[in-house]
Tab-separated table of C-alpha atoms and ligand atoms in Angstrom:
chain	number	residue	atom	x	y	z
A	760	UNK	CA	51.429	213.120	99.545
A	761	UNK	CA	47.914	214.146	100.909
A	762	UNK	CA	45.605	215.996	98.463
A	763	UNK	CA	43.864	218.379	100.476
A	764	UNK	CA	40.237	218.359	101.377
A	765	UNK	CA	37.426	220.506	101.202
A	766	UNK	CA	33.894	219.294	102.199
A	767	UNK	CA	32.193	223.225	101.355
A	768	UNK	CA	31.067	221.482	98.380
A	769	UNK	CA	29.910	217.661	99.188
A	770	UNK	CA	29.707	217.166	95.483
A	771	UNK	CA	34.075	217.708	95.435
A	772	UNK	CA	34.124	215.151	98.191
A	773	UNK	CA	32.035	212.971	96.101
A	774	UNK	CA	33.886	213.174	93.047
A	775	UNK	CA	37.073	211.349	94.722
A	776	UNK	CA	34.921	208.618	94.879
A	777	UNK	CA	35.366	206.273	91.899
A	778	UNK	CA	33.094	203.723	93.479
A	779	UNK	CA	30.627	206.526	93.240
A	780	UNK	CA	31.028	207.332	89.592
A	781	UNK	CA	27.517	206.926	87.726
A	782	UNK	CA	25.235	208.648	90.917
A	783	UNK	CA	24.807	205.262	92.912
A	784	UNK	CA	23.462	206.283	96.428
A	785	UNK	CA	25.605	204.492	98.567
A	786	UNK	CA	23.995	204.287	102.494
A	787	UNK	CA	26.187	200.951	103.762
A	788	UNK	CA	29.164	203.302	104.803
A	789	UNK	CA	29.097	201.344	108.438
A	790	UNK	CA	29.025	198.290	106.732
A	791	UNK	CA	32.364	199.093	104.395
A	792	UNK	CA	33.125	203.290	103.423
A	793	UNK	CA	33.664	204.198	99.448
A	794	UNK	CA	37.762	204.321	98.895
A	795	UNK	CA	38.992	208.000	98.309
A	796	UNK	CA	41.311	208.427	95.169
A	797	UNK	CA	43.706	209.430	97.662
A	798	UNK	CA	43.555	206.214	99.174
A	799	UNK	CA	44.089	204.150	96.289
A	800	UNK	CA	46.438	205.720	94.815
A	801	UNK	CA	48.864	205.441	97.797
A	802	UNK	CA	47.657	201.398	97.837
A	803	UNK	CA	48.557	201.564	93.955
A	804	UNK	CA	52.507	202.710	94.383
A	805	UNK	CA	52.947	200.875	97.508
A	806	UNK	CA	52.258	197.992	95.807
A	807	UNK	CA	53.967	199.194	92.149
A	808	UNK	CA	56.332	201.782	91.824
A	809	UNK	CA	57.606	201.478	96.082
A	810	UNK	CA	56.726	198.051	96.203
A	811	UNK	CA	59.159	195.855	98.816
A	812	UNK	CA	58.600	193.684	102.093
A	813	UNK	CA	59.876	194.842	105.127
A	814	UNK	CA	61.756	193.793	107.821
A	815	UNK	CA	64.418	193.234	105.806
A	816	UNK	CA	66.616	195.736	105.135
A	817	UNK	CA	69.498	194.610	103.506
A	818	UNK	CA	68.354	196.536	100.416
A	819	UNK	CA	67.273	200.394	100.184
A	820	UNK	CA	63.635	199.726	99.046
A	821	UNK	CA	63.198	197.281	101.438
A	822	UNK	CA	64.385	199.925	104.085
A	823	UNK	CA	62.544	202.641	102.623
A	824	UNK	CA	59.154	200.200	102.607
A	825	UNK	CA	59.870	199.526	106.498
A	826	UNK	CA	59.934	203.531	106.978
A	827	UNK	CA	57.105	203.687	105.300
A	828	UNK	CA	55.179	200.652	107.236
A	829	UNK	CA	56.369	201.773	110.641
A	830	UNK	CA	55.373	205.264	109.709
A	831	UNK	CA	51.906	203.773	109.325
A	832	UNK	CA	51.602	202.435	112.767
A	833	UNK	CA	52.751	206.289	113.705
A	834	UNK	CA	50.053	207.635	112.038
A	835	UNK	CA	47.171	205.269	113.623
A	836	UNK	CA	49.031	206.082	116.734
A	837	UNK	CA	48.740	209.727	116.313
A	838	UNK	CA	45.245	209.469	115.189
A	839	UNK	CA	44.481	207.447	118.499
A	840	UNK	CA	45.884	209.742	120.371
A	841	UNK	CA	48.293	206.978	121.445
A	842	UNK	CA	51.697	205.770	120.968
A	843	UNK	CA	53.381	204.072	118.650
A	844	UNK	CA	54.798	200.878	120.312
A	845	UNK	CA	50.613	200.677	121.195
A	846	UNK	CA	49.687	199.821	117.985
A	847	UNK	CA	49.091	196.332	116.691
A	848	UNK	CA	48.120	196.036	113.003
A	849	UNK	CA	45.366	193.304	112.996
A	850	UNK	CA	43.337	192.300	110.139
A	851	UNK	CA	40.438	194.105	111.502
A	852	UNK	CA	38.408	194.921	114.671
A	853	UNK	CA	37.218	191.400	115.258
A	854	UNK	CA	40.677	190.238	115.045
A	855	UNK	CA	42.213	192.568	117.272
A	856	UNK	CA	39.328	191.763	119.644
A	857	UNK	CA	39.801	187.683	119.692
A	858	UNK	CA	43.697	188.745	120.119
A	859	UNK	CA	42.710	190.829	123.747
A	860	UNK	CA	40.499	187.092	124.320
A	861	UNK	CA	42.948	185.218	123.390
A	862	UNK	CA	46.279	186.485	124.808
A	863	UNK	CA	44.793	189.004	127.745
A	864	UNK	CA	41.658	186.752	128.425
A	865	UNK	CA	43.640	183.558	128.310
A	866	UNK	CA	46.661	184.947	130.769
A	867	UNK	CA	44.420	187.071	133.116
A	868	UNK	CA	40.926	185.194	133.556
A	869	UNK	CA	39.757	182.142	135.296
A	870	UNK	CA	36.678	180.768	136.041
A	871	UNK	CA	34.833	182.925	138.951
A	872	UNK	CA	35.691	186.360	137.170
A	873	UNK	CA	33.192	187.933	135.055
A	874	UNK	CA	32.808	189.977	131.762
A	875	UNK	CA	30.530	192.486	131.174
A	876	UNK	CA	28.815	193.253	127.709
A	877	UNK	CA	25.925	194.823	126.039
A	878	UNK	CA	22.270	194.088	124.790
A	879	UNK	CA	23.718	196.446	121.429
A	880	UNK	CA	26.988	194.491	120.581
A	881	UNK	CA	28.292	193.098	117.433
A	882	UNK	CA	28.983	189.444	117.257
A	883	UNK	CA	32.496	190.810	117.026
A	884	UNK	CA	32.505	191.453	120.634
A	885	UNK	CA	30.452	188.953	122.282
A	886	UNK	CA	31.237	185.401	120.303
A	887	UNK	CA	34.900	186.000	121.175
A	888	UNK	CA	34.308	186.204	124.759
A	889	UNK	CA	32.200	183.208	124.567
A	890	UNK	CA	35.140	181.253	123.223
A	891	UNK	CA	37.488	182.411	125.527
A	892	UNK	CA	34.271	181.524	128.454
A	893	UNK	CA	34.566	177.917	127.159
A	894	UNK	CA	38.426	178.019	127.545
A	895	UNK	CA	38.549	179.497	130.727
A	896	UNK	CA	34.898	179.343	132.663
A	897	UNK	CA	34.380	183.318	132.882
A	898	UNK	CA	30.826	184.406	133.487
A	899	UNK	CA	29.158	186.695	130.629
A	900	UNK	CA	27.080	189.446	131.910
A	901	UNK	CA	24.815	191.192	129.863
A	902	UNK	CA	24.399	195.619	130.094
A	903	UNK	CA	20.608	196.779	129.178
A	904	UNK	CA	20.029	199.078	126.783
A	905	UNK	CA	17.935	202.540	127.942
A	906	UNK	CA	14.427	202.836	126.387
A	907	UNK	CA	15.966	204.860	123.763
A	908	UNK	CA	18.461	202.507	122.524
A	909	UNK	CA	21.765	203.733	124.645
A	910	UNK	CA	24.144	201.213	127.106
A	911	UNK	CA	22.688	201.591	130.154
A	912	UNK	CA	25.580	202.850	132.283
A	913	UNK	CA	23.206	203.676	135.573
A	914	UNK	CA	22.591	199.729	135.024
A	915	UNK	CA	26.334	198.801	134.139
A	916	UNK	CA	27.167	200.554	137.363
A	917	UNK	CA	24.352	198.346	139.503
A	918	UNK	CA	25.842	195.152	138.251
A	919	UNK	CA	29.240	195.351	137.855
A	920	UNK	CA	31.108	193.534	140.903
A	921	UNK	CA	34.950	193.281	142.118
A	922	UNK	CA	34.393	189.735	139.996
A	923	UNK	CA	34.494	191.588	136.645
A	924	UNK	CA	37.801	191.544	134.693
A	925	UNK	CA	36.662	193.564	131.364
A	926	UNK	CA	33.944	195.539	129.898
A	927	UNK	CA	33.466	195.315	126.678
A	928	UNK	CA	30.938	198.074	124.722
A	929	UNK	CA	30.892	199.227	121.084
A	930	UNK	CA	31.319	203.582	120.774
A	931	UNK	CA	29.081	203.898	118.266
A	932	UNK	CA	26.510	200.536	117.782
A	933	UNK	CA	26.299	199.619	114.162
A	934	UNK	CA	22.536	199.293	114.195
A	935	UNK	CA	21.488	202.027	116.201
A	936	UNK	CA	23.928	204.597	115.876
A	937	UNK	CA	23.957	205.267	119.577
A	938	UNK	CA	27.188	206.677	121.055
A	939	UNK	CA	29.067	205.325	124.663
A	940	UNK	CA	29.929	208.507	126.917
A	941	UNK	CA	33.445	206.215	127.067
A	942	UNK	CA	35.217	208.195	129.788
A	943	UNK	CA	32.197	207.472	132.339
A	944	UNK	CA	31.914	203.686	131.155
A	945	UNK	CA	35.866	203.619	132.005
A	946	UNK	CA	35.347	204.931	135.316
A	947	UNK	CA	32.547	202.308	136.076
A	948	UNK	CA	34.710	199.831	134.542
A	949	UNK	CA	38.111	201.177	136.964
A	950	UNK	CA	35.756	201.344	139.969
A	951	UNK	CA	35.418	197.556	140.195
A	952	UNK	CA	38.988	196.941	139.174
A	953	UNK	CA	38.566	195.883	135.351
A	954	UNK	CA	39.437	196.966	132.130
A	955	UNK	CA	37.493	199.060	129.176
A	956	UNK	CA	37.703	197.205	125.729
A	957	UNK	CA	36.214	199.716	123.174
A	958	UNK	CA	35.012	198.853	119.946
A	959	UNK	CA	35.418	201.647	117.851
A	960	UNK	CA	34.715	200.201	114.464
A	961	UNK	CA	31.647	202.593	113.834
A	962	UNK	CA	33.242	205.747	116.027
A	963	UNK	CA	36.626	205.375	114.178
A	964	UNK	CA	35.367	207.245	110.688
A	965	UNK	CA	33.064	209.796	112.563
A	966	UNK	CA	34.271	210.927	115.946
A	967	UNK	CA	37.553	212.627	116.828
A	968	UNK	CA	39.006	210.056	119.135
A	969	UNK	CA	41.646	210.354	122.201
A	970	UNK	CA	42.466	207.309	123.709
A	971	UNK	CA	43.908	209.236	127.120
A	972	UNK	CA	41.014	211.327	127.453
A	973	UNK	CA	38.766	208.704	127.005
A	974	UNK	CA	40.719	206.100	129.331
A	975	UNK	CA	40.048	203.104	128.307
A	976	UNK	CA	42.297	200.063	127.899
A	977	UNK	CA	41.919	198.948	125.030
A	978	UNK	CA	40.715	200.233	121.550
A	979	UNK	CA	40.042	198.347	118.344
A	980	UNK	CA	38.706	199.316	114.749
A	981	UNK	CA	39.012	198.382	110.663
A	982	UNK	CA	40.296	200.895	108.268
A	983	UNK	CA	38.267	199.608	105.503
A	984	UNK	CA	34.895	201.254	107.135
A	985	UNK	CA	36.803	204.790	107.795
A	986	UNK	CA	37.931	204.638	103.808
A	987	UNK	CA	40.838	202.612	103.607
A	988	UNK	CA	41.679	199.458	102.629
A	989	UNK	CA	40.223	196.066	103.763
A	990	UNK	CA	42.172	193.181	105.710
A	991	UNK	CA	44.063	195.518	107.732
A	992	UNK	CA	42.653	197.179	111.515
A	993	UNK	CA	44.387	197.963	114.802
A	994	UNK	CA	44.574	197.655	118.526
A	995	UNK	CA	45.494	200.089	120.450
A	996	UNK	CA	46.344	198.533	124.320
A	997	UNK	CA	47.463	200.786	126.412
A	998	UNK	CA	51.422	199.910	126.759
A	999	UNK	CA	51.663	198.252	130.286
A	1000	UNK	CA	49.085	195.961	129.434
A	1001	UNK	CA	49.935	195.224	126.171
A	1002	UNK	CA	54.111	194.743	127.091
A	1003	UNK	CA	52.427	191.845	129.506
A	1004	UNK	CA	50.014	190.175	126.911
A	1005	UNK	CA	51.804	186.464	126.085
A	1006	UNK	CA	52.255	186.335	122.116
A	1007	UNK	CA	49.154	184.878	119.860
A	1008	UNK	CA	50.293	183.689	116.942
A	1009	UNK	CA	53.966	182.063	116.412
A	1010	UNK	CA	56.139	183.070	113.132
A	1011	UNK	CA	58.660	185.220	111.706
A	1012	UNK	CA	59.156	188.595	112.504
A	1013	UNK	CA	57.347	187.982	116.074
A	1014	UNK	CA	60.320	186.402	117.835
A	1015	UNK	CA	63.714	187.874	119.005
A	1016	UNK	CA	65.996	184.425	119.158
A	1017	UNK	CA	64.877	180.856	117.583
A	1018	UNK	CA	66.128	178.111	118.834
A	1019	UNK	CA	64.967	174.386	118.859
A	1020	UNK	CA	64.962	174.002	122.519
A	1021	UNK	CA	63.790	177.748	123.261
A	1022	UNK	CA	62.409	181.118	121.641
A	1023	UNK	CA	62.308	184.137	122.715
A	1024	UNK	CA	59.912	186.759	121.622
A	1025	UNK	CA	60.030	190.630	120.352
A	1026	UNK	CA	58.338	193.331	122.216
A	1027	UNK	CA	55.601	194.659	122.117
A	1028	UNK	CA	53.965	195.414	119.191
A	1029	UNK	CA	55.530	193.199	116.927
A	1030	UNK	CA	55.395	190.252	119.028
A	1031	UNK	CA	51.979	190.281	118.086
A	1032	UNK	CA	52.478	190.144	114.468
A	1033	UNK	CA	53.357	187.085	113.268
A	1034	UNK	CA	54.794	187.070	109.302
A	1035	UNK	CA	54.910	189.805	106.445
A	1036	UNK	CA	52.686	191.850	107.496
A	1037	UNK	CA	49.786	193.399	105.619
A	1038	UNK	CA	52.338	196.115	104.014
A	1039	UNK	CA	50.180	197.933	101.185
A	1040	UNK	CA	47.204	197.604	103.534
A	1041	UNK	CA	49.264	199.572	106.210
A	1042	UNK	CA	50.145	202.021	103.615
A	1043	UNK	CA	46.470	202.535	102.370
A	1044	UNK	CA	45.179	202.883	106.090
A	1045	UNK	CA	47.501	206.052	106.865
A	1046	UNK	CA	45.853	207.642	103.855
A	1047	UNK	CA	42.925	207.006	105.386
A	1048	UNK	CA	43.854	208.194	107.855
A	1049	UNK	CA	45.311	211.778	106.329
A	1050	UNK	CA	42.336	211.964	104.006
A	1051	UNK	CA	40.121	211.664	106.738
A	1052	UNK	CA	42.095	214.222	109.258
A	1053	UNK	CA	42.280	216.471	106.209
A	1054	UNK	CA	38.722	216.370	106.163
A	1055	UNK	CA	38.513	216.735	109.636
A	1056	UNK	CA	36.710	214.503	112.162
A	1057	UNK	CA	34.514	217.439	113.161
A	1058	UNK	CA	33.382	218.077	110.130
A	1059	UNK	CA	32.520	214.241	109.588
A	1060	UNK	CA	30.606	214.192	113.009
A	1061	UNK	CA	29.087	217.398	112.239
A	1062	UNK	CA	28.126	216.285	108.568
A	1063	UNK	CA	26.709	213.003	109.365
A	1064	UNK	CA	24.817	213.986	112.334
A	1065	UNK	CA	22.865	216.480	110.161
A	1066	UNK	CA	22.148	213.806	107.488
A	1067	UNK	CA	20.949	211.516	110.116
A	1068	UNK	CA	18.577	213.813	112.172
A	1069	UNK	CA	17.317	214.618	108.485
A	1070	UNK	CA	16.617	211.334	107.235
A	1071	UNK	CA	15.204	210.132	110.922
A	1072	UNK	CA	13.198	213.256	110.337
A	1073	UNK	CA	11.390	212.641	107.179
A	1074	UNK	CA	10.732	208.984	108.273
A	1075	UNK	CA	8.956	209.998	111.494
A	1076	UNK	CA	6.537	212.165	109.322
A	1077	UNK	CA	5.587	208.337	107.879
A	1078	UNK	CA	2.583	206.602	109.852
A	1079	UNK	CA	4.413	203.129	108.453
A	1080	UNK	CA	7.848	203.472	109.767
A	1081	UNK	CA	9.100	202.162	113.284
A	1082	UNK	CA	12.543	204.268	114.017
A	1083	UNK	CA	15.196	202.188	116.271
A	1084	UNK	CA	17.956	204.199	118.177
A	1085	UNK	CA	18.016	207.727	120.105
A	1086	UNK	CA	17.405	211.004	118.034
A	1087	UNK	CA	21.122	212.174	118.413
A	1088	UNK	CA	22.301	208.688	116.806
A	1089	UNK	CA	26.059	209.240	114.862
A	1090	UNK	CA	25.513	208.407	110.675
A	1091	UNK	CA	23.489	205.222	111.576
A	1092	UNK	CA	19.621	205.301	111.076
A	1093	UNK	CA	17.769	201.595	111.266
A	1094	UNK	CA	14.497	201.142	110.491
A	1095	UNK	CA	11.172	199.297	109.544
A	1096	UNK	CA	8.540	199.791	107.153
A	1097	UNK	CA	5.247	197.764	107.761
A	1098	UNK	CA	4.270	194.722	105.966
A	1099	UNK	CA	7.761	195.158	104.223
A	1100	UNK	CA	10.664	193.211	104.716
A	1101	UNK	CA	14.310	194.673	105.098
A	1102	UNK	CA	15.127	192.392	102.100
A	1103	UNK	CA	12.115	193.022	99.920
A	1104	UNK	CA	12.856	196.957	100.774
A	1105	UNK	CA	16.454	196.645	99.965
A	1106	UNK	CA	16.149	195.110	96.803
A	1107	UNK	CA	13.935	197.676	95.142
A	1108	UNK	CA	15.922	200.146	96.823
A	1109	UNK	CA	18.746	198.612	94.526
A	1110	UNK	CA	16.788	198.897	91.626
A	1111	UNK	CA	16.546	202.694	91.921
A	1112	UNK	CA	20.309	202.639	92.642
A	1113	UNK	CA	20.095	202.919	96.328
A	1114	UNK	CA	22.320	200.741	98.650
A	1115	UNK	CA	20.839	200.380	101.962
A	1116	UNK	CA	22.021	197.208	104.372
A	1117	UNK	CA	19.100	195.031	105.374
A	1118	UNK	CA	19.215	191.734	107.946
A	1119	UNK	CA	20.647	191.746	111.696
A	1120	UNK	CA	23.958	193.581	111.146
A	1121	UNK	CA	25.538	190.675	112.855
A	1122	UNK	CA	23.791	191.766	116.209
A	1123	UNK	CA	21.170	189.142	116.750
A	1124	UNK	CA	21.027	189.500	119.922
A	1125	UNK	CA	19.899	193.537	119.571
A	1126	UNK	CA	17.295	191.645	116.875
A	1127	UNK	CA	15.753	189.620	119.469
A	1128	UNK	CA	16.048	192.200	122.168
A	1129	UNK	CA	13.833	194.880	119.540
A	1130	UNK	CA	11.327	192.137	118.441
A	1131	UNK	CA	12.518	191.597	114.664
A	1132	UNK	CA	14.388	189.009	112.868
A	1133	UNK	CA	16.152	192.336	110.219
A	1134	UNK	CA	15.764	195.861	110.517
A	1135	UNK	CA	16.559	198.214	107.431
A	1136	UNK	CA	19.829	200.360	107.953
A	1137	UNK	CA	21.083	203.587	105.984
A	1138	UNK	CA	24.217	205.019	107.622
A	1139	UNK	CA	26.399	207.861	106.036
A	1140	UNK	CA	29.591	208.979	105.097
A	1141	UNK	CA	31.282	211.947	104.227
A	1142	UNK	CA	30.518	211.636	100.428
A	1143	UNK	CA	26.724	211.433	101.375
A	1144	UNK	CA	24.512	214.580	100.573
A	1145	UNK	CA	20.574	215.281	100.576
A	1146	UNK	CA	19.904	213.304	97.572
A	1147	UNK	CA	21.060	210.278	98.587
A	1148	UNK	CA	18.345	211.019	101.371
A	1149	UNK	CA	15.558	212.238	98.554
A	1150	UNK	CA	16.845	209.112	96.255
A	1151	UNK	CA	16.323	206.744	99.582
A	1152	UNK	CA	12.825	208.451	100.335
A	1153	UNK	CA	11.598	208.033	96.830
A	1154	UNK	CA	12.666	204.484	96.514
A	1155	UNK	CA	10.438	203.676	100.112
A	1156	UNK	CA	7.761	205.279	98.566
A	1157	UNK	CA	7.849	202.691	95.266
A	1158	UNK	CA	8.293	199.487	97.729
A	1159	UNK	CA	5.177	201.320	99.507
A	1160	UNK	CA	3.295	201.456	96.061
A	1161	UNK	CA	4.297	197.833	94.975
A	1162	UNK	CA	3.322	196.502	98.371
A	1163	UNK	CA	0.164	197.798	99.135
B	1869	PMP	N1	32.064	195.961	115.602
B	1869	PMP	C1	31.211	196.777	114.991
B	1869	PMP	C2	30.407	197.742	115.810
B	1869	PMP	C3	31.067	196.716	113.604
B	1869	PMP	O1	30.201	197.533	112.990
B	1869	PMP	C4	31.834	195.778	112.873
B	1869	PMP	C5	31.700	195.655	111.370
B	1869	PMP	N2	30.369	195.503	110.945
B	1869	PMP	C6	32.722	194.968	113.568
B	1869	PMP	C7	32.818	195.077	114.922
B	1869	PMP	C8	33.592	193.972	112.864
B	1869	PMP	O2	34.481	194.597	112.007
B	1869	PMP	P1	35.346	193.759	110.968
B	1869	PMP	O3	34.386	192.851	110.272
B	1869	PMP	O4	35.927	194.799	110.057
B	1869	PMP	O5	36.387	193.036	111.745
């Protein structure tokens, strides 16, 4: 059902872009990615011509929708690098990561252990933790960033203690593009006894992931910012853990036997999936998945690297541009013009039909820890080509003649 993918001509990928239609230069792929045709059209029958719920077989489309759903998980497994029965669909990354909190943090921490983070996380991943610190009374430690805008892992290593329970880092941060060497913060994190939470959100889309090789514990990320659909992400636990994690939420289709005085719950996975499920969004995230696999992962990495060292490039040649993030950052390229702000820049940039994000990326922390309240972010995707980059360079260079 996959349509094949080339990328030799960018324009082709492009072109399966509806969202795209009319030359708009879209740069706020890590904030949501453009839908692929492929993508909607496999949203379109699931939810017309193969439409069903699942779970409840007693009917052929029902069955064949199940199949379908199930085959789903498979895929985000397989693109994981994991197994099925490790898959829980979530509604997105910050679900799946106050699910970990809630169930994981709830049953395995207690006041005394600890919880490392970083300077460079999205709220996502620290405002959970801070919940579940209320809850429970966990400590919150805080990783430095290296000059260049990287998790300090020489510094994770100096402060992480036999007290600390979980790490929790981003693989790609969605301000500065910089990327976690994952396996090494997993072995810092195993050293000490704890767990690796990743949050892949911005990897997902870009870098060829392996859950194994990497090692870590757990893994979340959305499908609607690696082109599929929105309201529908995953975590991927590794199984031991997850087969111990308590349920979250109590429903249908979570349990095993109901009864007034007692229930009992189904295993892992679908213990922690409470109701119908988001079916179509399933559907539409393992053509996202095959669309972006038939791209190929590499060539994503490869393509979006070469955009960004490009684009961070041309901006150093400015004397009014201050460039956050390391030189090798992955599709992500924040920045600040002087005497400009973000939000004056990004709404001319939308009147010349560029779409650039502009505020704290919901990492205000990273904001205060930089020195500014917004910082002005272009990041990439695989539909992205030089003139996006000449259409973003020529709309900076209007805000700089309007401004002064
Ligand atoms: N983590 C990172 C690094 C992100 O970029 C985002 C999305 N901006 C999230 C978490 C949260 O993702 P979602 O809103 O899809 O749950």
């Amino acid at each position: 059902m996959t349509t094949p993918v080339t990328i030799n001509a960018e324009s082709a990928v492009k072109a399966q872009f509806p969202g795209l239609a009319g030359g708009w230069h879209y740069l706020d792929t890590a904030a949501s990615a453009q839908k692929p045709q492929a993508v909607i059209e496999a949203t379109v029958r699931a939810m017309g011509a193969d439409y069903a719920t699942v779970h409840r077989g007693v009917y052929a489309r029902s069955a064949e929708m199940t199949l379908a759903f199930e085959a789903a998980r498979r895929r985000v497994a397989e693109f994981l690098g994991g197994r099925e029965n490790e898959i829980v669909f979530t509604r997105g990354a910050t679900e799946a990561i106050n699910l970990v909190a809630q169930t994981w943090g709830v049953q395995n921490l207690k006041a005394g252990d600890r919880i490392l983070l970083s300077t460079l996380e999205h709220h996502s991943n620290i405002v959970p933790w801070q919940l579940l610190r209320d809850r429970t009374g966990v400590a919150i430690d805080i990783c430095p960033l290296t000059e260049d805008g990287r998790i300090d892992l020489a510094a994770a290593e100096r402060i992480l203690t036999p007290a600390h329970k979980l790490v929790a880092f981003a693989h790609v941060s969605n301000v500065l593009g910089s990327v976690l060497h994952v396996e090494h913060a997993a072995g810092l994190a195993h050293a000490v006894g704890a767990k690796l939470l990743v949050d892949g959100c911005q990897a997902a889309p870009r870098i060829a992931l392996d859950v194994a090789a990497m090692d870590c514990d757990f893994y979340v990320f959305s499908a609607h910012k690696l082109y599929g659909p929105t309201g529908i992400g995953a975590l991927w636990a590794r199984g031991e853990i997850l087969d111990a994690m308590p349920p979250w939420q109590g429903g249908g289709a979570m349990i095993d036997r109901v009864m007034f005085e007692k229930t009992t719950f189904a295993p892992a996975p679908q213990r922690f999936e409470a109701g119908t499920p988001a079916i179509i969004e399933a559907i539409g995230f393992a053509a996202a998945v095959d669309w972006l696999e038939a791209v190929g992962l590499d060539t994503a990495e490869r393509h979006e690297r070469r955009l960004t060292a490009r684009l961070r490039e041309e901006l150093a040649r400015r004397n009014d541009v201050t460039l956050f993030g390391p030189a090798d950052s992955a599709g992500i390229v924040s920045f600040a013009l002087d005497g400009i702000h973000p939000h004056d820049l990004g709404t001319i940039l939308d009147e010349e039909g560029v779409a650039i994000r502009a505020g704290h990326h919901c990492a205000q922390p990273l904001m205060d820890h930089l020195g500014v309240p917004a910082t002005a972010r272009a990041s990439f995707g695989l539909y992205n080509d030089e003139s996006d980059i000449a259409a973003l360079l020529k709309g900076i260079e209007r805000a700089r003649r309007i401004f002064g």
